[in-house]
Short mmCIF file of C-alpha atoms and ligand atoms in Angstrom, two decimals:
data_model
loop_
_atom_site.label_atom_id
_atom_site.label_comp_id
_atom_site.label_asym_id
_atom_site.label_seq_id
_atom_site.Cartn_x
_atom_site.Cartn_y
_atom_site.Cartn_z
CA MET A 1 75.99 480.08 134.53
CA PRO A 2 78.29 477.10 133.77
CA ALA A 3 78.87 474.90 136.81
CA ILE A 4 82.63 475.43 136.62
CA LYS A 5 81.97 479.10 137.43
CA ALA A 6 80.26 477.98 140.66
CA VAL A 7 83.34 475.94 141.50
CA GLU A 8 85.51 479.01 140.97
CA MET A 9 83.23 481.29 142.99
CA TYR A 10 82.47 479.05 145.95
CA PHE A 11 85.44 476.67 146.34
CA PRO A 12 87.52 478.79 148.75
CA ASP A 13 84.68 479.38 151.24
CA ASN A 14 83.58 475.77 151.15
CA ARG A 15 87.13 474.44 151.46
CA ALA A 16 87.30 476.41 154.73
CA ARG A 17 83.93 474.95 155.86
CA LEU A 18 85.14 471.45 155.04
CA LEU A 19 88.20 471.93 157.24
CA GLU A 20 85.97 473.24 160.06
CA ILE A 21 83.92 470.03 159.90
CA ALA A 22 87.05 467.87 159.84
CA ALA A 23 88.46 469.72 162.85
CA PHE A 24 85.13 469.40 164.70
CA LEU A 25 85.14 465.62 164.21
CA ASP A 26 88.84 465.35 165.14
CA ARG A 27 88.10 467.25 168.35
CA ILE A 28 85.50 464.67 169.29
CA ASP A 29 87.98 461.88 168.53
CA ARG A 30 90.72 463.57 170.56
CA TYR A 31 88.82 464.44 173.71
CA GLU A 32 88.07 461.89 176.43
CA SER A 33 84.98 459.63 176.21
CA GLY A 34 84.81 459.91 172.44
CA ASP A 35 82.87 456.64 172.16
CA GLN A 36 80.10 458.05 174.31
CA ALA A 37 80.00 461.29 172.29
CA ARG A 38 79.77 459.31 169.06
CA GLN A 39 76.58 457.66 170.37
CA ASP A 40 74.92 461.06 170.85
CA PHE A 41 71.89 461.62 168.60
CA ARG A 42 73.42 464.84 167.24
CA TYR A 43 76.69 463.16 166.28
CA ARG A 44 74.86 460.25 164.65
CA SER A 45 72.58 462.59 162.67
CA PHE A 46 75.62 464.55 161.58
CA ILE A 47 77.44 461.47 160.26
CA LYS A 48 74.28 460.32 158.50
CA ALA A 49 73.97 463.75 156.88
CA LEU A 50 77.61 463.67 155.75
CA GLN A 51 76.90 460.47 153.83
CA ILE A 52 74.09 462.25 151.98
CA LEU A 53 76.64 464.76 150.70
CA LEU A 54 78.20 462.08 148.50
CA GLU A 55 75.04 461.52 146.42
CA PRO A 56 75.21 463.82 143.36
CA ASP A 57 71.46 464.13 142.74
CA GLY A 58 70.85 467.85 143.25
CA LEU A 59 68.73 467.07 146.33
CA ARG A 60 71.44 467.04 148.96
CA THR A 61 70.23 470.12 150.84
CA ILE A 62 66.64 468.87 151.14
CA LYS A 63 67.82 465.41 152.19
CA VAL A 64 70.12 466.82 154.87
CA GLN A 65 67.24 468.99 156.16
CA GLU A 66 65.01 465.91 156.28
CA ALA A 67 67.66 463.82 158.02
CA LEU A 68 67.81 466.46 160.77
CA SER A 69 64.00 466.85 161.13
CA ASP A 70 61.50 465.48 163.64
CA PRO A 71 59.67 462.77 161.63
CA THR A 72 56.66 462.57 164.01
CA ARG A 73 53.26 464.12 163.27
CA GLU A 74 51.55 464.59 166.66
CA PRO A 75 51.77 467.85 168.65
CA ILE A 76 53.76 467.64 171.90
CA GLU A 77 51.77 467.79 175.15
CA ALA A 78 53.65 470.72 176.73
CA VAL A 79 56.76 472.74 176.02
CA ALA A 80 58.15 472.41 179.59
CA ASP A 81 61.91 472.46 179.12
CA SER A 82 62.06 470.80 175.73
CA LYS A 83 64.48 472.62 173.48
CA ALA A 84 65.50 472.60 169.85
CA TYR A 85 68.87 470.95 169.23
CA GLY A 86 69.15 471.10 165.46
CA ALA A 87 68.78 467.32 165.19
CA TRP A 88 65.86 465.15 166.19
CA LYS A 89 66.17 463.43 169.57
CA PRO A 90 64.07 460.25 169.56
CA GLY A 91 61.92 459.87 172.68
CA ASP A 92 61.18 456.65 174.55
CA GLY A 93 59.18 454.42 172.27
CA ASP A 94 60.21 456.24 169.09
CA GLU A 95 61.76 453.98 166.51
CA ASP A 96 65.45 454.56 166.03
CA TYR A 97 66.46 456.16 162.78
CA MET B 1 67.72 499.56 143.96
CA LYS B 2 64.55 499.74 146.08
CA ILE B 3 63.90 497.00 148.62
CA ILE B 4 61.01 496.23 150.99
CA ASP B 5 61.97 494.29 154.12
CA PRO B 6 58.72 492.57 155.12
CA HIS B 7 60.07 491.18 158.41
CA ILE B 8 62.33 493.23 160.66
CA HIS B 9 62.14 494.01 164.39
CA MET B 10 63.08 497.68 164.53
CA VAL B 11 62.24 498.02 168.26
CA SER B 12 65.55 496.20 168.80
CA ARG B 13 67.60 498.27 166.36
CA THR B 14 69.44 501.56 166.66
CA THR B 15 68.86 504.82 164.81
CA ASP B 16 72.12 504.05 162.96
CA ASP B 17 70.36 500.99 161.56
CA TYR B 18 67.50 503.19 160.28
CA LEU B 19 70.10 505.39 158.61
CA ALA B 20 71.77 502.35 157.03
CA LEU B 21 68.39 501.12 155.73
CA ALA B 22 67.75 504.54 154.23
CA TYR B 23 71.18 504.66 152.51
CA CYS B 24 70.64 501.18 151.05
CA GLY B 25 67.22 501.82 149.51
CA ILE B 26 65.22 499.88 152.12
CA HIS B 27 62.55 502.56 152.51
CA THR B 28 59.58 500.38 153.49
CA VAL B 29 59.62 497.87 156.35
CA THR B 30 57.02 495.79 158.18
CA GLU B 31 57.54 494.73 161.79
CA PRO B 32 55.78 491.65 163.17
CA ALA B 33 54.97 491.44 166.88
CA PHE B 34 57.17 488.80 168.43
CA TRP B 35 58.94 487.43 171.50
CA ALA B 36 61.13 490.02 173.23
CA GLY B 37 63.92 487.58 174.11
CA PHE B 38 62.37 486.94 177.53
CA ASP B 39 58.91 485.91 178.72
CA ARG B 40 56.83 488.95 179.70
CA LEU B 41 55.17 488.95 183.11
CA SER B 42 51.83 490.47 182.25
CA ALA B 43 49.46 491.47 179.48
CA ASP B 44 50.28 495.13 180.22
CA SER B 45 53.76 494.55 178.81
CA PHE B 46 52.15 493.45 175.54
CA TYR B 47 49.93 496.52 175.54
CA ASP B 48 53.00 498.76 175.78
CA TYR B 49 54.80 496.70 173.12
CA PHE B 50 51.89 497.06 170.70
CA VAL B 51 51.85 500.83 171.33
CA HIS B 52 55.59 500.84 170.64
CA ILE B 53 55.26 499.17 167.22
CA CYS B 54 52.06 501.04 166.24
CA GLU B 55 53.06 504.54 167.37
CA VAL B 56 56.72 504.94 168.29
CA GLU B 57 58.49 503.08 165.48
CA PRO B 58 56.60 504.76 162.60
CA VAL B 59 57.72 508.13 163.98
CA ARG B 60 61.34 507.01 164.45
CA ALA B 61 61.33 505.57 160.93
CA SER B 62 59.83 508.67 159.33
CA ARG B 63 62.80 510.77 160.51
CA PHE B 64 64.85 508.74 158.03
CA GLY B 65 62.27 508.77 155.26
CA ILE B 66 61.29 505.17 155.98
CA CYS B 67 57.72 503.93 156.01
CA HIS B 68 57.08 501.55 158.94
CA TYR B 69 54.11 499.15 159.20
CA CYS B 70 53.44 496.50 161.82
CA TRP B 71 51.70 493.18 162.40
CA ILE B 72 49.83 492.50 165.63
CA GLY B 73 49.61 489.09 167.28
CA MET B 74 50.42 486.80 170.18
CA ASN B 75 53.70 485.03 169.46
CA SER B 76 53.90 481.25 169.68
CA LYS B 77 56.62 481.15 172.31
CA GLU B 78 54.59 482.94 174.96
CA SER B 79 51.38 481.19 173.85
CA GLU B 80 52.36 478.25 176.03
CA ASN B 81 51.08 480.43 178.92
CA LEU B 82 47.38 480.14 178.12
CA SER B 83 46.01 482.61 180.67
CA LEU B 84 48.42 485.33 179.54
CA ALA B 85 47.75 484.52 175.88
CA HIS B 86 43.96 484.83 176.27
CA GLN B 87 44.36 488.25 177.89
CA VAL B 88 46.56 489.37 175.00
CA LEU B 89 44.08 488.07 172.41
CA LYS B 90 41.44 490.45 173.81
CA MET B 91 43.70 493.41 172.95
CA LEU B 92 44.28 492.47 169.34
CA PRO B 93 41.26 494.19 167.71
CA GLU B 94 42.17 497.59 169.20
CA PHE B 95 45.64 497.42 167.67
CA LEU B 96 44.60 495.77 164.40
CA ASP B 97 42.45 498.87 163.86
CA ARG B 98 45.49 501.19 163.99
CA LYS B 99 46.35 502.90 160.73
CA THR B 100 49.79 501.29 160.21
CA SER B 101 48.93 497.75 161.36
CA ILE B 102 48.45 495.55 158.31
CA GLY B 103 47.54 492.12 159.65
CA ILE B 104 47.95 489.38 162.25
CA GLY B 105 51.50 488.22 162.85
CA GLU B 106 53.81 486.75 163.50
CA ILE B 107 51.70 483.91 164.80
CA GLY B 108 52.43 480.22 164.43
CA LEU B 109 54.20 477.47 166.31
CA ASN B 110 57.47 477.30 168.18
CA LYS B 111 57.67 473.81 169.70
CA ASN B 112 54.49 472.37 168.14
CA SER B 113 52.66 472.06 171.48
CA ARG B 114 48.93 471.75 172.10
CA ASN B 115 48.76 475.16 173.85
CA GLU B 116 50.53 476.86 170.95
CA ILE B 117 48.04 475.24 168.58
CA GLN B 118 45.08 476.43 170.64
CA ILE B 119 46.24 480.07 170.55
CA LEU B 120 47.14 479.88 166.87
CA GLN B 121 43.65 478.56 166.08
CA ALA B 122 42.05 481.41 168.05
CA GLN B 123 44.10 483.97 166.10
CA LEU B 124 43.32 482.36 162.74
CA SER B 125 39.67 482.71 163.62
CA ILE B 126 40.16 486.44 164.40
CA ALA B 127 42.00 486.82 161.08
CA ALA B 128 39.13 485.11 159.26
CA GLN B 129 36.44 487.24 160.94
CA ARG B 130 38.27 490.47 160.19
CA ASN B 131 39.68 489.43 156.80
CA GLU B 132 43.24 490.20 157.95
CA LEU B 133 46.46 489.26 156.17
CA VAL B 134 48.39 486.61 158.13
CA LEU B 135 52.14 486.34 158.73
CA ILE B 136 53.17 482.92 160.02
CA HIS B 137 56.23 482.10 162.13
CA THR B 138 57.43 478.52 161.71
CA PRO B 139 59.59 476.67 164.24
CA HIS B 140 63.31 476.54 163.75
CA LEU B 141 65.66 473.61 163.40
CA GLU B 142 64.36 470.04 163.70
CA ASP B 143 60.81 471.19 164.51
CA LYS B 144 60.31 473.19 161.31
CA ARG B 145 58.93 470.61 158.86
CA LYS B 146 56.48 469.12 161.38
CA GLY B 147 55.39 472.58 162.55
CA THR B 148 54.91 473.88 159.01
CA ARG B 149 52.67 470.89 158.22
CA LEU B 150 50.61 471.34 161.40
CA ILE B 151 50.16 475.05 160.64
CA MET B 152 49.08 474.44 157.04
CA ASP B 153 46.52 471.87 158.26
CA LEU B 154 45.09 474.43 160.72
CA ILE B 155 44.82 477.13 158.05
CA ARG B 156 43.22 474.77 155.56
CA ASN B 157 40.61 473.93 158.23
CA GLU B 158 39.76 477.66 158.46
CA SER B 159 38.12 477.84 155.04
CA ARG B 160 37.48 481.60 155.26
CA ILE B 161 41.23 482.30 154.95
CA LEU B 162 42.60 482.35 151.41
CA PRO B 163 46.13 480.88 151.17
CA SER B 164 47.09 483.81 148.92
CA ARG B 165 46.60 486.10 151.95
CA VAL B 166 49.00 484.11 154.15
CA LEU B 167 52.80 484.30 154.16
CA ILE B 168 54.54 481.35 155.82
CA ASP B 169 57.87 482.65 157.00
CA HIS B 170 61.26 481.15 157.82
CA ALA B 171 60.75 478.55 155.08
CA GLU B 172 63.72 476.39 154.14
CA GLU B 173 64.56 473.92 151.40
CA HIS B 174 62.52 471.06 152.91
CA THR B 175 59.33 473.09 153.48
CA ILE B 176 59.12 475.35 150.41
CA GLY B 177 57.67 472.75 148.04
CA GLU B 178 54.71 471.91 150.29
CA ILE B 179 54.05 475.58 151.10
CA LYS B 180 53.95 476.49 147.41
CA ASP B 181 51.82 473.46 146.51
CA ASN B 182 49.21 474.68 149.01
CA GLY B 183 49.08 478.16 147.44
CA PHE B 184 50.66 480.13 150.30
CA TRP B 185 53.33 482.79 149.97
CA TYR B 186 56.60 481.90 151.63
CA GLY B 187 59.31 483.91 153.33
CA LEU B 188 63.04 483.23 153.38
CA THR B 189 64.91 484.57 156.38
CA LEU B 190 68.55 485.58 156.16
CA TYR B 191 70.04 485.13 159.59
CA PRO B 192 73.77 484.72 160.18
CA ASN B 193 74.62 481.26 161.57
CA SER B 194 71.22 479.78 162.36
CA LYS B 195 69.03 480.30 159.29
CA GLY B 196 69.51 480.80 155.56
CA SER B 197 72.50 482.47 153.93
CA PRO B 198 72.26 484.79 150.90
CA GLU B 199 73.76 481.98 148.80
CA ARG B 200 71.07 479.46 149.82
CA ALA B 201 68.30 482.03 149.38
CA VAL B 202 69.44 482.69 145.80
CA ASP B 203 69.67 478.91 145.20
CA THR B 204 66.04 478.70 146.29
CA VAL B 205 64.94 481.36 143.80
CA GLU B 206 66.86 479.48 141.08
CA ILE B 207 65.28 476.13 142.02
CA PHE B 208 61.69 477.13 142.94
CA GLY B 209 61.32 480.24 140.75
CA SER B 210 60.61 483.82 141.77
CA GLU B 211 56.82 483.54 142.29
CA GLY B 212 55.39 483.83 145.79
CA VAL B 213 58.64 484.43 147.64
CA CYS B 214 59.57 487.32 149.96
CA ILE B 215 63.08 487.60 151.40
CA ASN B 216 63.63 489.24 154.78
CA SER B 217 66.30 489.95 157.38
CA SER B 218 64.23 489.24 160.52
CA ALA B 219 66.80 491.51 162.16
CA ASP B 220 66.09 491.64 165.89
CA TRP B 221 67.83 491.64 169.29
CA SER B 222 70.04 488.65 168.46
CA VAL B 223 72.87 488.10 165.95
CA SER B 224 71.24 489.44 162.78
CA ASP B 225 71.78 491.94 160.00
CA PRO B 226 69.32 494.67 158.94
CA LEU B 227 71.13 494.91 155.58
CA ALA B 228 70.85 491.18 154.87
CA THR B 229 68.39 491.77 152.00
CA VAL B 230 70.83 494.08 150.22
CA LYS B 231 73.61 491.52 150.61
CA CYS B 232 71.34 488.82 149.17
CA ALA B 233 70.45 491.05 146.21
CA ASN B 234 74.18 491.54 145.68
CA GLU B 235 74.66 487.76 145.63
CA MET B 236 72.06 487.59 142.81
CA ARG B 237 73.91 490.30 140.92
CA ARG B 238 77.23 488.46 141.40
CA ARG B 239 75.69 485.36 139.79
CA GLY B 240 74.62 487.41 136.79
CA HIS B 241 70.86 487.58 137.42
CA ARG B 242 68.96 490.35 135.67
CA GLN B 243 68.03 493.53 137.54
CA GLU B 244 64.31 492.90 136.79
CA LEU B 245 64.47 489.59 138.65
CA MET B 246 66.12 491.24 141.64
CA ASP B 247 63.47 494.00 141.61
CA LYS B 248 60.73 491.36 141.53
CA VAL B 249 62.11 489.35 144.45
CA PHE B 250 63.05 492.25 146.71
CA TYR B 251 60.40 494.85 145.86
CA HIS B 252 57.49 493.78 143.62
CA ASN B 253 56.81 490.47 145.40
CA PRO B 254 56.53 491.90 148.92
CA ASN B 255 54.63 494.87 147.50
CA GLN B 256 52.15 492.51 145.82
CA PHE B 257 51.58 490.45 148.97
CA LEU B 258 51.40 493.37 151.42
CA SER B 259 49.24 495.56 149.14
CA GLN B 260 46.39 493.11 149.70
CA CYS B 261 45.93 495.19 152.86
CA PRO B 262 44.53 498.56 151.70
CA LYS B 263 46.42 500.38 154.47
CA PHE B 264 49.78 499.41 152.93
CA LYS B 265 51.50 501.80 150.52
CA ALA B 266 55.15 501.12 149.62
CA LEU B 267 57.64 503.95 149.11
ZN1 LIG C 301 60.45 487.75 163.57
#
């Protein structure tokens, strides 16, 4: 299939998704304590992932997945109340990313 | 077209869903044992659950002309409770012997903890002793790549298990390459919002090829869609893929993997 056909098929849905992301980021800017929210590990991972989207190398999906993944190798000691957030939350002693 | 859904939790679905599956050509399904959406209090609850998927669901399904098989196992989420998990492990052989149970699953990791690993190892050893097929659950979200790697290391250490008899499920773009390189089958799950979309699943088939992949709905008690496989097949059709390729991905591939268990016969 020629790539222009993919543009025709998928542009409207993805235009809508793009506006959702823009509105999500505007919401964070508009609400109080935006600076604090922008330091959150999820926000920072999100912005990092957005930058990946501008690299036209056909590997954007894998790179976004990797940017949002736990890079450590060791099992965790106990589940306790640890939860999955969708972005990796560095623990004490973990190098920043 | 005929479709096999190799991962669907029919205990959580209505009879209308069975009817919809029947209308859409999904006439063979396999149901892995999993977390019920809450932590169960005792091993007796698991006993009843295994009876439900071994006895009750095949009868419900047959009313709609659907063939229902199941997988038996201790899920990773409740494996954190070691004493409960060890009691459940003792029950597994009785249910693995049932005529519609086709292997151990879905077992795996949820948060990549040491307790989860201990129970997974114990179940891999049961699978090896009994020569059972294995269906692996991988963690979601940021834990997936690490968990998938830990799981593959554990399976490789159990040399009696052939990778070709293991399906690693809920694979995504960043785990598929390593799963394939190690000779395992992989599953793509279509789950509204949180997991893969039909579009991304079809991208994956285009990028990684159609060998060794099974696509499933994982429809359960949460936001999910028992007809997700049909919708994904339709996305392939919309992109102009040949019918033979769709038949391979949605019928012949799962049939090839599941038929390694002699109890399995697809409609
Ligand atoms: Zn499942």
